[in-house]
Every structure is written in C-alpha cells, then in structure tokens.
C-alpha cells in the first residue's frame, strides 16, 4: 500500500525538528538549509507550515530532466534524484511549479524529498503529528474533507 | 499506423515513448542525423567540464531502451517532404512513407557572416562532435575566445572556465544575456565573471578572424586584436527548416503549429526547438527552444498523433543558468507587460536580484539572480495565473516574500 506525507499545518509549532532530521538523514549534518522539507512561518511565527514535495502525479521535474536523472521509485511512489546521473542543469528547479526541487551548490546536484526510501524522518520526529506518513488514499480523503470544510459557507470554529 | 519522427533530440524521443504508450501496435521510426545514440545537447557543457562522460549525455541509459519499446532508431537525413503522398525522401534516395509525421528536427548553430569563421580552430558548441573538438583544443592555459554571451554562450563559458583555459568572451550586444536578463542583472553577471578572472567585452564586434603562425587572431571593432588558440562560436541557433521547402508546411521563424501541435498540413506535427507554437504568456506563436517546452511538445504532439485529442495551453519561456557559480533564472514576461507593474529587490554588492512583473494582480514574469531556493513557485504562480489579492501590494513592497505569497494563495495556508 503506497503511503504519503500528510501535513496538517495547524498542528505545526515550527520546532524545526523535521528540517534537522531531514538534513541529518540526507547530508549527515544538522543544517536546515540542506533540508528537503522547509517550515515557512507567517505572522512572525504565529503560524507555520511544513512544506515539501507531494510526489505529484504530473512529475514536472521528471519530465523536464534532459538526462533521465529523475525517476519514480515503484515501492514508495517518490520521485528520486540519481546523483550519478544528475548533471546539475537545474531545469527541474524551474520546471517544478511547487518549488520543491532545489539546487545544492555544494554538490552541484539537485535535491528533493525522496520519502527517505519509505521511512520519512520528518514524520518520525514530528512531536505533534503535523507531519504523518499514512496510506496515500487516506490523504486523498483527508484533502477532500478539508476542501469540503473550506467550501462550506458557514464560519469556521 | 506508421509513425515517423524526424529528429532524435528530447522532443523526438519523448514523442516516440508517448506514442508507444498511446498506441501499443503502431510502427514507430525515429530518425536522427548524427552518428550518436539520442543525446541531450544541454548536457554537453557538463561533458566539457568533465562532470560526466559521453554516455552521461544520452537521453536514455538502458542499452536496449528503444528495442524494448519497439522504436526503430535509425540514422539518416531527410532531404524533402511530400505530404501529398505522405512520404519523406532521405539523403541517398531512399523514401519513407508515414501515416503521421512529427517534425522534431531542432536547430543548428549559426555563425555570423564574418571572414575567417571557416578556419580550423573555430568551433561551434552544439553537437557531441563539436564538443570532442573543443575538448581537444581547450586545455589548461589555452587562449580561448568565446563569441557570444547569450544563454548558450554563458553555459559554454562556465564549461570552458572549468577546463582552466585563459578565457575571453566577446559579445556584440551591449550586455550579456540580452534576451534573458535586464541591464541590472546583466551588469551583476558581467561584474561577477570579471571578478572570477574571465575577460568580458560587450558592445564588441568581431570583424574578422585570421590564421596566424600556430593560432588565430580575432579583429575586434574598436578594441584591436585578440590572439587565440581556439575560438568557440555561440552566436545563435536557427530551426532546421530547409527540408520543408516546397512541402506546403507553413513556416515563419519555425514550423507553425496550432494548440494541438499540428501544422496546417493534416497529419504533420512539429515539436521542440523547430516548432513555433502557442506561447502561454502572449497567446501568439513563438519558438521556445528550451528543454521543458521540448518535453511538453513531444508528449502532447504524440498524444494527438495517436488520436487522443489533447490541447496545449502554451509554453512558458523560462531559463536557468549557472555562470561561474552565480545562478540566474528568468520566467515568462520578465521584461514586463503593457500597463503592468514591477517590483524590484536588488543587492548588487552581494549579486542578488529579484524582479517581479505583474499584470493586474497576477504575476506574469520574473528574473532571479543569486536566488535558488523554491524558484519553481514563480512558474507555479505565473502558469496558474493565481490572483495575488492583498499579496500584490505586499510583493510590491518586498518581492522577496514571493514564497509566502505562493503558499497563501495556492496552498490555502496562513
């Protein structure tokens, strides 16, 4: 059963542990600048949203790659970068309309969320369940439910 | 159904693969005119910089990729097209018939009409064969003159600098990247290049190239002479249209195609650098010789060729460039829309620049310099035409808030 990250911004306290865990998992260092997930703060930190790749079906990054460095992992559904093939042309970074593929100037390659091969560390460390790793169909249902709530004309609680 | 694709670059290869998915039984022939497996010209600079080997430029890496998909890849050059009897004539006399044809012939390098451009040691940087010759001539310490500092020129600049050559760039226009960057951004890139030891001459016209004892000499209008071991010409490319003469397929700058990527001749489609198709920003027809457009064209043309009517919303002009470590990008109508508004954040000392262009409260174009994180959201905002509402005024005050604007207006948060 394919799973995906379900992010509930309301639960995020912007503790940044997800960024730390992501950076450590992928780069071996605790450096939020190297994280594939990024917490954006609004209203001077009163609200925050963890933001990363949704592994979208369109996969703009994958289709824009000139050398087939991006491919979908059939087990996890994640679109992954093959560092040995990526030439660092950065076309995927402008092609992704979600801005979730970034260039890493230190390595000359691009980086993006790969769901840590099926055990995403951001979800593992999130203390408030703002990030959870759940059945992909369920996130679809949740999205529909959220959308239904938003479309509701009644004032929200 | 017999599908013939002329051109084995990204548009042609992606079209062939898409056709196979759309029509498992069709016969697919992919014709390329170079003696190489289908490869990416975009990867050539990274080959020259020795980040990859030649196989790293190949579009697909599995050795039997095309056989497995029953795509016949063959070498040949198309001499002419006869839509009346649905056939192509190849150089050498062979004819090929088709039911549906895709013209994905790309472009060729164009040299300026200057005496001496045909001398040995003057190279384009367009094909793998060009790259091999440049690699042989551009050794550490070689005196190399790069003619042209447009988008391709600047990518080649990066590659030549990585080879440790003594590099001089000569650009005819008054600034580098005349079609991708404004004056302010181009000034920063030029200053950056000079700070990295690359000589850059703008508003400099090469009037002739001469052979000297063991080298070449470029005559520069107003600036005297430059001696060189190698001259690399990156002064522009032009679509490969020659074989269409007399075919009835309409051309302007490229092959004119509609929103289904079909030409005026039924059954004949065009894609990639050769195609002049719908421009997302202007609604007119434009040649956007960029990888994302080639990829989108290839897929959509193939869908339509296979009978699955698929409309194209138009290509968005965009580029991203690394000039000796300084990264720049451009999107859509970066020079502005009529009656639009502009927001600019500039920090020339730190080589950072962001210019946003609005039409009403919609982002229609942008330039970025020194900013690489989440730049894709600019495409997201432009291509979805999201109304920015109150965020427009916030961006006019502080364009660097573009990611926050994106998150709130498209992801419904904050």
Coordinates of C-alpha atoms in Angstrom, one line a residue:
Chain A
X1 CA 0.0 0.0 0.0
X2 CA 1.5 3.3 -1.1
X3 CA 1.9 5.9 1.6
X4 CA 2.4 9.7 1.5
X5 CA 3.1 12.6 3.8
X6 CA 0.0 14.2 5.3
X7 CA 0.8 17.7 6.6
X8 CA -1.6 19.5 9.0
X9 CA -0.3 23.0 9.3
X10 CA -2.5 23.8 12.3
X11 CA -0.6 21.3 14.4
X12 CA 2.9 22.7 13.5
X13 CA 4.7 24.5 16.3
X14 CA 7.6 25.3 14.0
X15 CA 10.1 23.4 16.2
X16 CA 12.1 22.7 13.0
X17 CA 12.9 19.1 14.1
X18 CA 11.7 17.9 10.7
X19 CA 14.3 20.1 8.9
X20 CA 17.0 18.9 11.3
X21 CA 16.1 15.2 10.8
X22 CA 15.8 15.6 7.0
X23 CA 19.2 17.3 6.8
X24 CA 20.8 14.6 9.0
X25 CA 19.2 11.8 7.1
X26 CA 20.4 13.0 3.7
X27 CA 23.5 15.1 4.4
X28 CA 24.8 13.7 7.7
X29 CA 24.7 17.2 9.2
X30 CA 22.1 19.2 11.2
X31 CA 21.7 22.0 8.7
X32 CA 18.2 23.3 8.0
X33 CA 19.5 24.9 4.8
X34 CA 20.1 21.3 3.5
X35 CA 16.6 20.1 4.4
X36 CA 14.2 18.8 1.7
X37 CA 11.3 19.9 3.9
X38 CA 11.0 23.6 4.9
X39 CA 8.9 25.2 7.6
X40 CA 7.6 28.5 6.5
X41 CA 6.4 30.9 9.2
X42 CA 3.7 33.5 8.9
X43 CA 2.6 36.4 11.2
X44 CA 6.0 36.4 12.9
X45 CA 6.0 32.8 13.8
X46 CA 2.3 32.6 15.0
X47 CA 1.5 30.2 12.2
X48 CA 3.7 27.8 10.3
X49 CA 3.5 25.3 7.5
X50 CA 5.9 22.5 6.8
X51 CA 6.3 22.3 3.0
X52 CA 7.8 19.7 0.8
X53 CA 7.2 17.7 -2.4
X54 CA 3.9 15.9 -2.8
X55 CA 5.4 13.4 -5.3
X56 CA 2.8 14.7 -7.7
X57 CA 1.4 12.5 -10.5
X58 CA 2.4 15.1 -13.1
X59 CA 6.1 15.0 -12.0
X60 CA 7.1 18.1 -13.9
X61 CA 10.7 17.7 -12.6
X62 CA 11.0 14.2 -14.0
X63 CA 9.6 15.1 -17.4
X64 CA 11.8 18.2 -17.7
X65 CA 15.1 16.3 -16.9
X66 CA 17.3 16.1 -20.0
X67 CA 19.3 13.1 -18.8
X68 CA 16.8 10.8 -17.0
X69 CA 18.3 11.6 -13.6
X70 CA 14.8 11.6 -12.0
X71 CA 12.7 8.5 -11.7
X72 CA 9.8 7.2 -9.7
X73 CA 10.5 4.6 -7.0
X74 CA 7.9 2.0 -7.6
X75 CA 7.9 0.9 -4.0
X76 CA 7.4 4.3 -2.4
X77 CA 6.0 6.4 -5.3
X78 CA 8.6 9.0 -4.6
X79 CA 10.4 10.8 -7.5
X80 CA 14.1 10.3 -6.7
X81 CA 17.2 12.0 -8.0
X82 CA 20.1 9.8 -9.2
X83 CA 23.2 11.8 -8.2
X84 CA 25.4 9.8 -10.5
X85 CA 23.2 10.9 -13.5
X86 CA 22.2 14.4 -12.5
X87 CA 24.4 17.0 -14.3
X88 CA 23.2 19.9 -12.2
X89 CA 21.5 21.8 -15.0
X90 CA 18.7 22.9 -12.6
X91 CA 15.9 22.8 -15.3
X92 CA 13.8 20.7 -12.8
X93 CA 14.1 23.5 -10.2
X94 CA 12.3 26.0 -12.5
X95 CA 10.0 23.4 -14.1
X96 CA 8.5 22.2 -10.7
X97 CA 5.6 24.7 -10.2
X98 CA 5.7 23.8 -6.4
X99 CA 9.3 24.9 -6.0
X100 CA 10.2 21.7 -4.2
X101 CA 13.3 20.8 -6.1
X102 CA 16.3 22.8 -5.1
X103 CA 19.8 23.2 -6.2
X104 CA 22.6 22.2 -3.8
X105 CA 25.5 24.4 -4.7
X106 CA 27.9 22.3 -2.6
X107 CA 27.3 19.2 -4.6
X108 CA 26.3 20.7 -7.9
X109 CA 23.2 18.5 -7.9
X110 CA 19.5 19.0 -7.2
X111 CA 17.8 17.7 -4.0
X112 CA 14.2 16.9 -3.3
X113 CA 12.1 14.8 -0.9
X114 CA 12.5 11.1 -1.5
X115 CA 10.4 9.9 1.4
X116 CA 13.6 8.5 2.9
X117 CA 13.0 5.3 1.0
X118 CA 9.8 4.7 2.8
X119 CA 10.6 5.8 6.3
X120 CA 10.4 9.6 6.2
X121 CA 12.4 11.0 9.1
X122 CA 10.4 14.3 9.2
X123 CA 7.3 12.3 10.2
X124 CA 9.2 10.1 12.5
X125 CA 10.5 13.1 14.6
X126 CA 7.5 15.4 14.4
X127 CA 6.3 15.7 18.0
X128 CA 2.8 17.0 17.2
X129 CA 1.7 14.8 14.3
X130 CA 1.7 17.9 12.0
X131 CA 3.6 15.5 9.6
X132 CA 2.4 11.9 9.5
X133 CA 3.1 9.2 6.9
X134 CA -0.1 7.5 6.0
X135 CA -1.9 5.5 3.4
X136 CA -2.0 7.6 0.2
X137 CA -5.7 7.0 -0.3
X138 CA -6.4 8.3 3.1
X139 CA -4.6 11.6 2.4
X140 CA -6.7 11.9 -0.6
X141 CA -9.8 11.5 1.5
X142 CA -8.5 14.0 4.0
X143 CA -7.8 16.5 1.3
X144 CA -11.3 16.1 0.0
X145 CA -12.6 16.6 3.6
X146 CA -10.5 19.7 4.1
X147 CA -11.7 21.1 0.8
X148 CA -15.3 20.3 1.8
X149 CA -14.8 22.2 5.0
X150 CA -13.3 25.2 3.1
X151 CA -16.2 25.2 0.6
X152 CA -18.7 25.3 3.5
X153 CA -20.2 28.7 3.7
X154 CA -20.6 28.6 7.5
X155 CA -18.0 30.4 9.5
X156 CA -15.4 28.0 10.8
X157 CA -14.9 27.5 14.5
Chain B
X1 CA -0.4 3.1 -38.1
X2 CA 3.1 4.2 -39.3
X3 CA 4.6 7.0 -37.2
X4 CA 7.7 8.7 -38.4
X5 CA 9.6 11.1 -36.1
X6 CA 12.3 13.3 -37.7
X7 CA 14.8 14.3 -35.0
X8 CA 16.2 12.3 -32.1
X9 CA 16.5 15.0 -29.5
X10 CA 14.4 15.2 -26.4
X11 CA 11.1 16.2 -28.2
X12 CA 11.5 13.3 -30.7
X13 CA 12.4 10.7 -28.1
X14 CA 9.7 11.7 -25.7
X15 CA 7.2 11.7 -28.6
X16 CA 8.3 8.2 -29.6
X17 CA 7.9 6.9 -26.0
X18 CA 4.5 8.6 -25.6
X19 CA 3.3 7.1 -28.9
X20 CA 4.3 3.6 -27.7
X21 CA 2.1 4.1 -24.6
X22 CA -0.7 5.6 -26.6
X23 CA -0.6 3.1 -29.5
X24 CA 1.0 -0.3 -28.5
X25 CA 0.6 -1.7 -32.1
X26 CA 1.9 1.3 -34.2
X27 CA 5.2 1.2 -36.1
X28 CA 7.5 4.0 -34.8
X29 CA 10.6 5.2 -36.6
X30 CA 12.8 7.8 -35.1
X31 CA 15.4 9.3 -37.4
X32 CA 18.4 11.2 -36.2
X33 CA 21.1 12.7 -38.5
X34 CA 24.0 12.3 -36.0
X35 CA 26.0 9.1 -35.6
X36 CA 25.3 9.0 -31.9
X37 CA 22.6 7.5 -29.6
X38 CA 19.9 10.0 -28.9
X39 CA 21.6 12.6 -26.6
X40 CA 20.9 15.9 -24.8
X41 CA 22.7 19.0 -26.1
X42 CA 22.0 20.5 -22.7
X43 CA 24.4 18.0 -21.2
X44 CA 27.3 19.0 -23.4
X45 CA 28.7 21.8 -21.1
X46 CA 28.8 19.3 -18.3
X47 CA 30.7 16.9 -20.6
X48 CA 33.2 19.6 -21.4
X49 CA 33.5 20.5 -17.7
X50 CA 34.3 16.8 -17.2
X51 CA 31.5 16.2 -14.7
X52 CA 30.2 13.4 -16.9
X53 CA 31.4 11.1 -19.7
X54 CA 29.7 11.0 -23.1
X55 CA 27.3 8.3 -22.0
X56 CA 26.1 10.8 -19.4
X57 CA 24.7 13.0 -22.2
X58 CA 22.5 10.2 -23.5
X59 CA 18.8 10.8 -23.2
X60 CA 18.1 7.2 -22.1
X61 CA 20.6 5.0 -20.3
X62 CA 19.3 1.4 -20.8
X63 CA 21.2 0.0 -23.7
X64 CA 18.1 -1.7 -25.1
X65 CA 15.6 1.0 -24.2
X66 CA 14.5 1.7 -27.8
X67 CA 14.3 -2.0 -28.8
X68 CA 12.2 -2.9 -25.8
X69 CA 9.7 -0.2 -26.8
X70 CA 9.9 -1.4 -30.4
X71 CA 11.1 2.1 -31.5
X72 CA 13.2 1.9 -34.6
X73 CA 16.1 4.3 -34.3
X74 CA 17.9 5.0 -37.5
X75 CA 20.5 7.4 -38.8
X76 CA 19.6 9.5 -41.8
X77 CA 19.0 13.0 -43.0
X78 CA 15.7 14.0 -44.5
X79 CA 16.0 15.8 -47.8
X80 CA 12.4 16.6 -48.5
X81 CA 8.8 16.1 -47.5
X82 CA 5.9 15.3 -49.9
X83 CA 2.7 15.5 -47.8
X84 CA 0.7 14.7 -51.0
X85 CA 1.8 11.0 -50.9
X86 CA 2.7 11.1 -47.2
X87 CA 6.4 10.4 -47.8
X88 CA 9.8 11.6 -46.9
X89 CA 12.9 11.4 -49.1
X90 CA 16.2 10.7 -47.3
X91 CA 19.6 11.8 -48.5
X92 CA 20.8 8.9 -50.6
X93 CA 17.5 8.5 -52.3
X94 CA 15.5 6.2 -50.0
X95 CA 11.9 7.2 -49.4
X96 CA 9.9 6.5 -46.2
X97 CA 6.1 6.7 -46.0
X98 CA 4.2 7.7 -42.9
X99 CA 0.6 8.0 -41.7
X100 CA 1.5 10.6 -39.0
X101 CA 4.7 12.6 -39.1
X102 CA 6.4 14.6 -36.3
X103 CA 9.0 17.2 -37.3
X104 CA 11.4 17.5 -34.4
X105 CA 14.5 18.5 -36.3
X106 CA 15.6 21.0 -33.7
X107 CA 18.1 23.8 -34.6
X108 CA 21.6 24.3 -35.9
X109 CA 24.3 26.6 -34.8
X110 CA 24.6 29.8 -36.8
X111 CA 27.8 31.7 -37.4
X112 CA 28.0 35.3 -38.2
X113 CA 29.0 36.2 -41.8
X114 CA 32.5 37.3 -40.9
X115 CA 35.6 36.5 -42.9
X116 CA 37.6 33.6 -41.4
X117 CA 34.8 31.9 -39.5
X118 CA 35.5 28.8 -41.5
X119 CA 39.1 28.5 -40.4
X120 CA 40.3 25.4 -38.5
X121 CA 40.1 26.2 -34.8
X122 CA 36.8 28.0 -35.0
X123 CA 34.2 25.7 -33.5
X124 CA 30.5 25.8 -32.6
X125 CA 29.4 24.3 -29.4
X126 CA 26.3 22.4 -30.4
X127 CA 26.9 18.8 -31.2
X128 CA 28.8 16.0 -29.5
X129 CA 31.3 16.1 -32.3
X130 CA 31.8 19.9 -31.7
X131 CA 32.4 19.0 -28.0
X132 CA 35.1 16.5 -28.9
X133 CA 36.9 19.0 -30.9
X134 CA 36.6 21.7 -28.2
X135 CA 37.8 19.3 -25.6
X136 CA 40.9 18.5 -27.7
X137 CA 41.7 22.2 -28.2
X138 CA 40.7 23.7 -24.8
X139 CA 43.4 22.7 -22.4
X140 CA 44.6 24.3 -19.2
X141 CA 46.1 27.6 -20.2
X142 CA 44.8 27.6 -23.8
X143 CA 43.8 31.0 -25.1
X144 CA 40.1 30.6 -25.9
X145 CA 37.8 33.3 -27.2
X146 CA 34.1 32.7 -26.8
X147 CA 32.0 34.6 -29.3
X148 CA 28.5 35.3 -27.9
X149 CA 27.4 35.7 -24.3
X150 CA 23.7 34.8 -24.7
X151 CA 22.2 31.9 -22.8
X152 CA 24.1 29.2 -24.7
X153 CA 27.3 31.2 -24.6
X154 CA 27.1 31.7 -20.9
X155 CA 26.6 27.9 -20.3
X156 CA 29.6 27.3 -22.6
X157 CA 31.5 30.0 -20.7
X158 CA 31.0 28.0 -17.5
X159 CA 32.3 24.8 -19.1
X160 CA 35.3 26.5 -20.7
X161 CA 36.3 28.1 -17.4
X162 CA 36.1 24.8 -15.7
X163 CA 38.7 23.4 -18.2
X164 CA 41.1 26.0 -16.9
X165 CA 41.5 27.9 -20.1
X166 CA 42.5 31.6 -20.5
X167 CA 39.1 32.8 -21.5
X168 CA 37.9 36.0 -23.2
X169 CA 34.2 36.5 -24.0
X170 CA 33.2 38.8 -26.9
X171 CA 29.6 39.9 -27.1
X172 CA 28.2 42.1 -29.8
X173 CA 25.3 43.4 -27.7
X174 CA 25.7 46.0 -25.0
X175 CA 25.2 43.4 -22.3
X176 CA 25.5 39.7 -21.6
X177 CA 22.3 37.6 -21.8
X178 CA 20.5 40.2 -23.9
X179 CA 17.4 38.0 -24.2
X180 CA 17.3 36.6 -20.7
X181 CA 18.4 39.3 -18.4
X182 CA 17.8 43.1 -18.0
X183 CA 20.6 45.7 -17.6
X184 CA 20.8 45.5 -13.8
X185 CA 21.0 41.7 -13.7
X186 CA 23.4 41.5 -16.7
X187 CA 25.7 44.1 -15.1
X188 CA 25.9 41.9 -12.0
X189 CA 26.7 38.8 -14.0
X190 CA 29.4 40.6 -16.1
X191 CA 31.0 42.0 -12.9
X192 CA 30.9 38.6 -11.4
X193 CA 32.6 37.0 -14.4
X194 CA 35.3 39.6 -14.4
X195 CA 35.8 39.1 -10.6
X196 CA 36.4 35.4 -11.4
X197 CA 39.1 36.2 -14.0
X198 CA 37.2 36.0 -17.2
X199 CA 37.7 38.8 -19.6
X200 CA 34.3 40.1 -20.9
X201 CA 34.0 42.5 -23.8
X202 CA 30.5 43.8 -24.5
X203 CA 29.4 46.0 -27.5
X204 CA 32.4 44.4 -29.2
X205 CA 32.0 43.3 -32.8
X206 CA 34.3 40.7 -34.3
X207 CA 35.0 41.9 -37.9
X208 CA 37.3 39.1 -38.9
X209 CA 39.3 36.0 -37.9
X210 CA 42.8 35.4 -39.4
X211 CA 45.2 32.5 -39.2
X212 CA 48.5 33.3 -37.6
X213 CA 51.6 31.3 -37.0
X214 CA 50.2 28.5 -35.0
X215 CA 47.0 30.2 -33.9
X216 CA 44.1 32.5 -34.7
X217 CA 43.7 36.3 -34.5
X218 CA 40.3 38.0 -34.0
X219 CA 39.9 41.5 -35.2
X220 CA 37.6 43.4 -32.9
X221 CA 36.0 46.7 -34.0
X222 CA 37.3 49.4 -31.7
X223 CA 39.2 47.1 -29.4
X224 CA 42.1 45.9 -31.6
X225 CA 43.1 42.2 -31.8
X226 CA 42.9 39.1 -29.7
X227 CA 45.2 36.1 -30.3
X228 CA 43.6 32.7 -29.6
X229 CA 44.3 29.0 -29.8
X230 CA 40.6 28.3 -30.1
X231 CA 37.5 30.3 -31.0
X232 CA 34.2 29.0 -29.8
X233 CA 31.2 30.5 -31.6
X234 CA 27.9 30.6 -29.6
X235 CA 26.3 33.4 -31.6
X236 CA 22.9 31.8 -32.0
X237 CA 20.9 28.9 -33.4
X238 CA 18.2 28.6 -36.0
X239 CA 15.5 26.0 -36.6
X240 CA 16.2 23.2 -39.2
X241 CA 13.6 24.0 -41.8
X242 CA 15.4 23.6 -45.1
X243 CA 13.9 20.2 -46.0
X244 CA 10.4 21.7 -45.8
X245 CA 10.9 24.0 -48.8
X246 CA 8.1 23.4 -51.3
X247 CA 6.3 21.0 -48.9
X248 CA 3.4 23.3 -48.2
X249 CA 4.1 23.2 -44.4
X250 CA 3.9 26.8 -43.3
X251 CA 7.0 28.2 -41.6
X252 CA 7.9 31.6 -40.1
X253 CA 10.7 31.5 -37.5
X254 CA 9.9 27.9 -37.0
X255 CA 7.3 25.4 -38.2
X256 CA 3.9 27.0 -37.4
X257 CA 1.7 24.7 -35.3
X258 CA -1.7 25.1 -33.5
X259 CA -2.6 24.2 -30.0
X260 CA -2.6 20.5 -31.0
X261 CA 0.9 21.0 -32.3
X262 CA -0.3 20.2 -35.8
X263 CA 0.8 22.1 -38.8
X264 CA -1.6 23.3 -41.5
X265 CA -1.0 20.0 -43.3
X266 CA -3.1 17.3 -41.8
X267 CA -1.1 14.5 -40.1
X268 CA 2.1 16.6 -39.9
X269 CA 3.0 17.8 -36.4
X270 CA 6.0 19.7 -35.0
X271 CA 7.6 19.8 -31.6
X272 CA 10.6 21.2 -29.8
X273 CA 13.2 23.8 -30.9
X274 CA 11.9 23.7 -34.5
X275 CA 8.3 24.4 -33.6
X276 CA 6.7 27.8 -33.4
X277 CA 3.7 27.0 -31.2
X278 CA 1.4 28.7 -28.7
X279 CA 3.1 30.9 -26.2
X280 CA 1.4 30.7 -22.7
X281 CA 2.2 34.4 -21.9
X282 CA 1.3 36.1 -25.2
X283 CA -1.2 33.8 -26.9
X284 CA 0.9 34.2 -30.0
X285 CA 3.1 31.6 -31.7
X286 CA 6.7 31.5 -30.6
X287 CA 9.8 29.4 -30.8
X288 CA 10.8 28.5 -27.2
X289 CA 14.0 26.5 -27.6
X290 CA 14.1 25.1 -24.1
X291 CA 14.0 21.6 -22.6
X292 CA 10.6 21.9 -20.8
X293 CA 9.0 23.0 -24.0
X294 CA 10.6 20.2 -26.0
X295 CA 9.3 17.7 -23.4
X296 CA 5.8 19.1 -23.3
X297 CA 5.6 19.4 -27.1
X298 CA 6.9 15.8 -27.5
X299 CA 4.2 14.4 -25.2
X300 CA 1.3 16.4 -26.5
X301 CA 2.1 16.1 -30.2
X302 CA 2.3 12.3 -29.7
X303 CA -1.0 12.2 -27.9
X304 CA -2.6 14.0 -30.8
X305 CA -0.8 11.9 -33.4
X306 CA -2.2 8.8 -31.7
X307 CA -5.7 10.2 -31.9
X308 CA -6.1 11.3 -28.3
X309 CA -7.1 14.9 -28.7
X310 CA -5.0 16.9 -26.2
X311 CA -4.9 20.7 -26.2
X312 CA -1.7 22.5 -25.3
X313 CA -2.1 25.6 -23.1
X314 CA 1.1 27.0 -24.5
X315 CA 4.8 27.0 -23.4
X316 CA 6.2 29.3 -20.8
X317 CA 9.5 30.8 -21.7
X318 CA 11.9 30.1 -18.9
X319 CA 15.6 29.6 -18.3
X320 CA 18.0 28.8 -15.5
X321 CA 21.7 29.4 -15.8
X322 CA 24.9 28.9 -13.7
X323 CA 27.6 31.5 -14.6
X324 CA 30.7 30.6 -12.6
X325 CA 28.6 29.8 -9.6
X326 CA 26.2 32.7 -9.9
X327 CA 22.7 31.3 -10.6
X328 CA 20.1 33.2 -12.5
X329 CA 16.7 32.4 -13.8
X330 CA 14.0 34.0 -16.0
X331 CA 10.3 33.4 -16.4
X332 CA 7.6 34.5 -18.8
X333 CA 7.2 38.2 -19.5
X334 CA 10.3 39.2 -17.4
X335 CA 10.6 42.5 -19.4
X336 CA 7.1 43.4 -18.3
X337 CA 3.5 43.5 -19.7
X338 CA 1.9 46.6 -21.2
X339 CA 0.3 48.6 -18.3
X340 CA 1.7 46.2 -15.8
X341 CA 3.6 46.9 -12.6
X342 CA 7.1 45.9 -11.3
X343 CA 8.7 45.1 -8.0
X344 CA 12.4 45.0 -7.7
X345 CA 14.8 43.9 -4.9
X346 CA 18.4 44.5 -5.7
X347 CA 21.6 43.9 -3.7
X348 CA 24.3 44.4 -6.3
X349 CA 27.2 44.1 -3.9
X350 CA 26.0 40.6 -2.9
X351 CA 24.9 39.7 -6.5
X352 CA 21.3 39.3 -5.6
X353 CA 18.4 40.5 -7.6
X354 CA 14.7 39.7 -7.9
X355 CA 12.4 41.4 -10.4
X356 CA 8.7 40.6 -10.5
X357 CA 6.3 41.7 -13.2
X358 CA 2.6 41.9 -12.7
X359 CA -0.4 42.4 -14.8
X360 CA -3.3 43.4 -12.6
X361 CA -2.7 41.2 -9.6
X362 CA -1.3 38.3 -11.5
X363 CA 2.5 37.5 -11.7
X364 CA 3.4 37.3 -15.4
X365 CA 7.2 37.2 -15.3
X366 CA 10.3 37.3 -13.2
X367 CA 14.1 37.5 -13.1
X368 CA 16.1 36.0 -10.3
X369 CA 19.8 36.3 -9.6
X370 CA 21.6 34.6 -6.6
X371 CA 18.3 33.0 -5.5
X372 CA 17.9 29.3 -5.9
X373 CA 15.6 28.1 -3.2
X374 CA 12.0 27.3 -4.3
X375 CA 12.3 29.3 -7.5
X376 CA 9.9 26.9 -9.1
X377 CA 7.0 28.6 -7.3
X378 CA 7.4 31.5 -9.7
X379 CA 6.5 29.2 -12.5
X380 CA 3.6 28.0 -10.4
X381 CA 2.3 31.5 -9.8
X382 CA 2.7 32.5 -13.5
X383 CA 1.3 29.4 -15.0
X384 CA -1.7 29.1 -12.7
X385 CA -2.5 32.8 -13.1
X386 CA -3.4 32.9 -9.4
X387 CA -4.8 36.2 -8.3
X388 CA -2.5 37.6 -5.6
X389 CA -5.1 39.8 -4.0
X390 CA -3.6 41.6 -1.0
X391 CA -0.3 39.9 -1.6
X392 CA 0.3 42.0 -4.7
X393 CA 0.9 45.2 -2.6
X394 CA 3.0 43.2 -0.1
X395 CA 5.1 42.0 -3.0
X396 CA 5.5 45.5 -4.5
X397 CA 6.9 46.5 -1.1
X398 CA 9.0 43.3 -0.7
X399 CA 9.3 41.0 -3.6
X400 CA 11.3 38.5 -1.6
X401 CA 8.1 37.5 0.1
X402 CA 7.1 35.6 -3.1
X403 CA 7.3 32.2 -1.4
X404 CA 4.9 33.3 1.4
X405 CA 2.5 34.8 -1.3
X406 CA 2.7 31.4 -3.1
X407 CA 1.9 29.4 0.0
X408 CA -1.0 31.5 1.0
X409 CA -2.6 32.0 -2.4
X410 CA -2.1 28.5 -3.8
X411 CA -1.9 26.2 -0.8
X412 CA -4.5 28.0 1.3
X413 CA -2.4 28.3 4.4
X414 CA -1.6 31.1 6.9

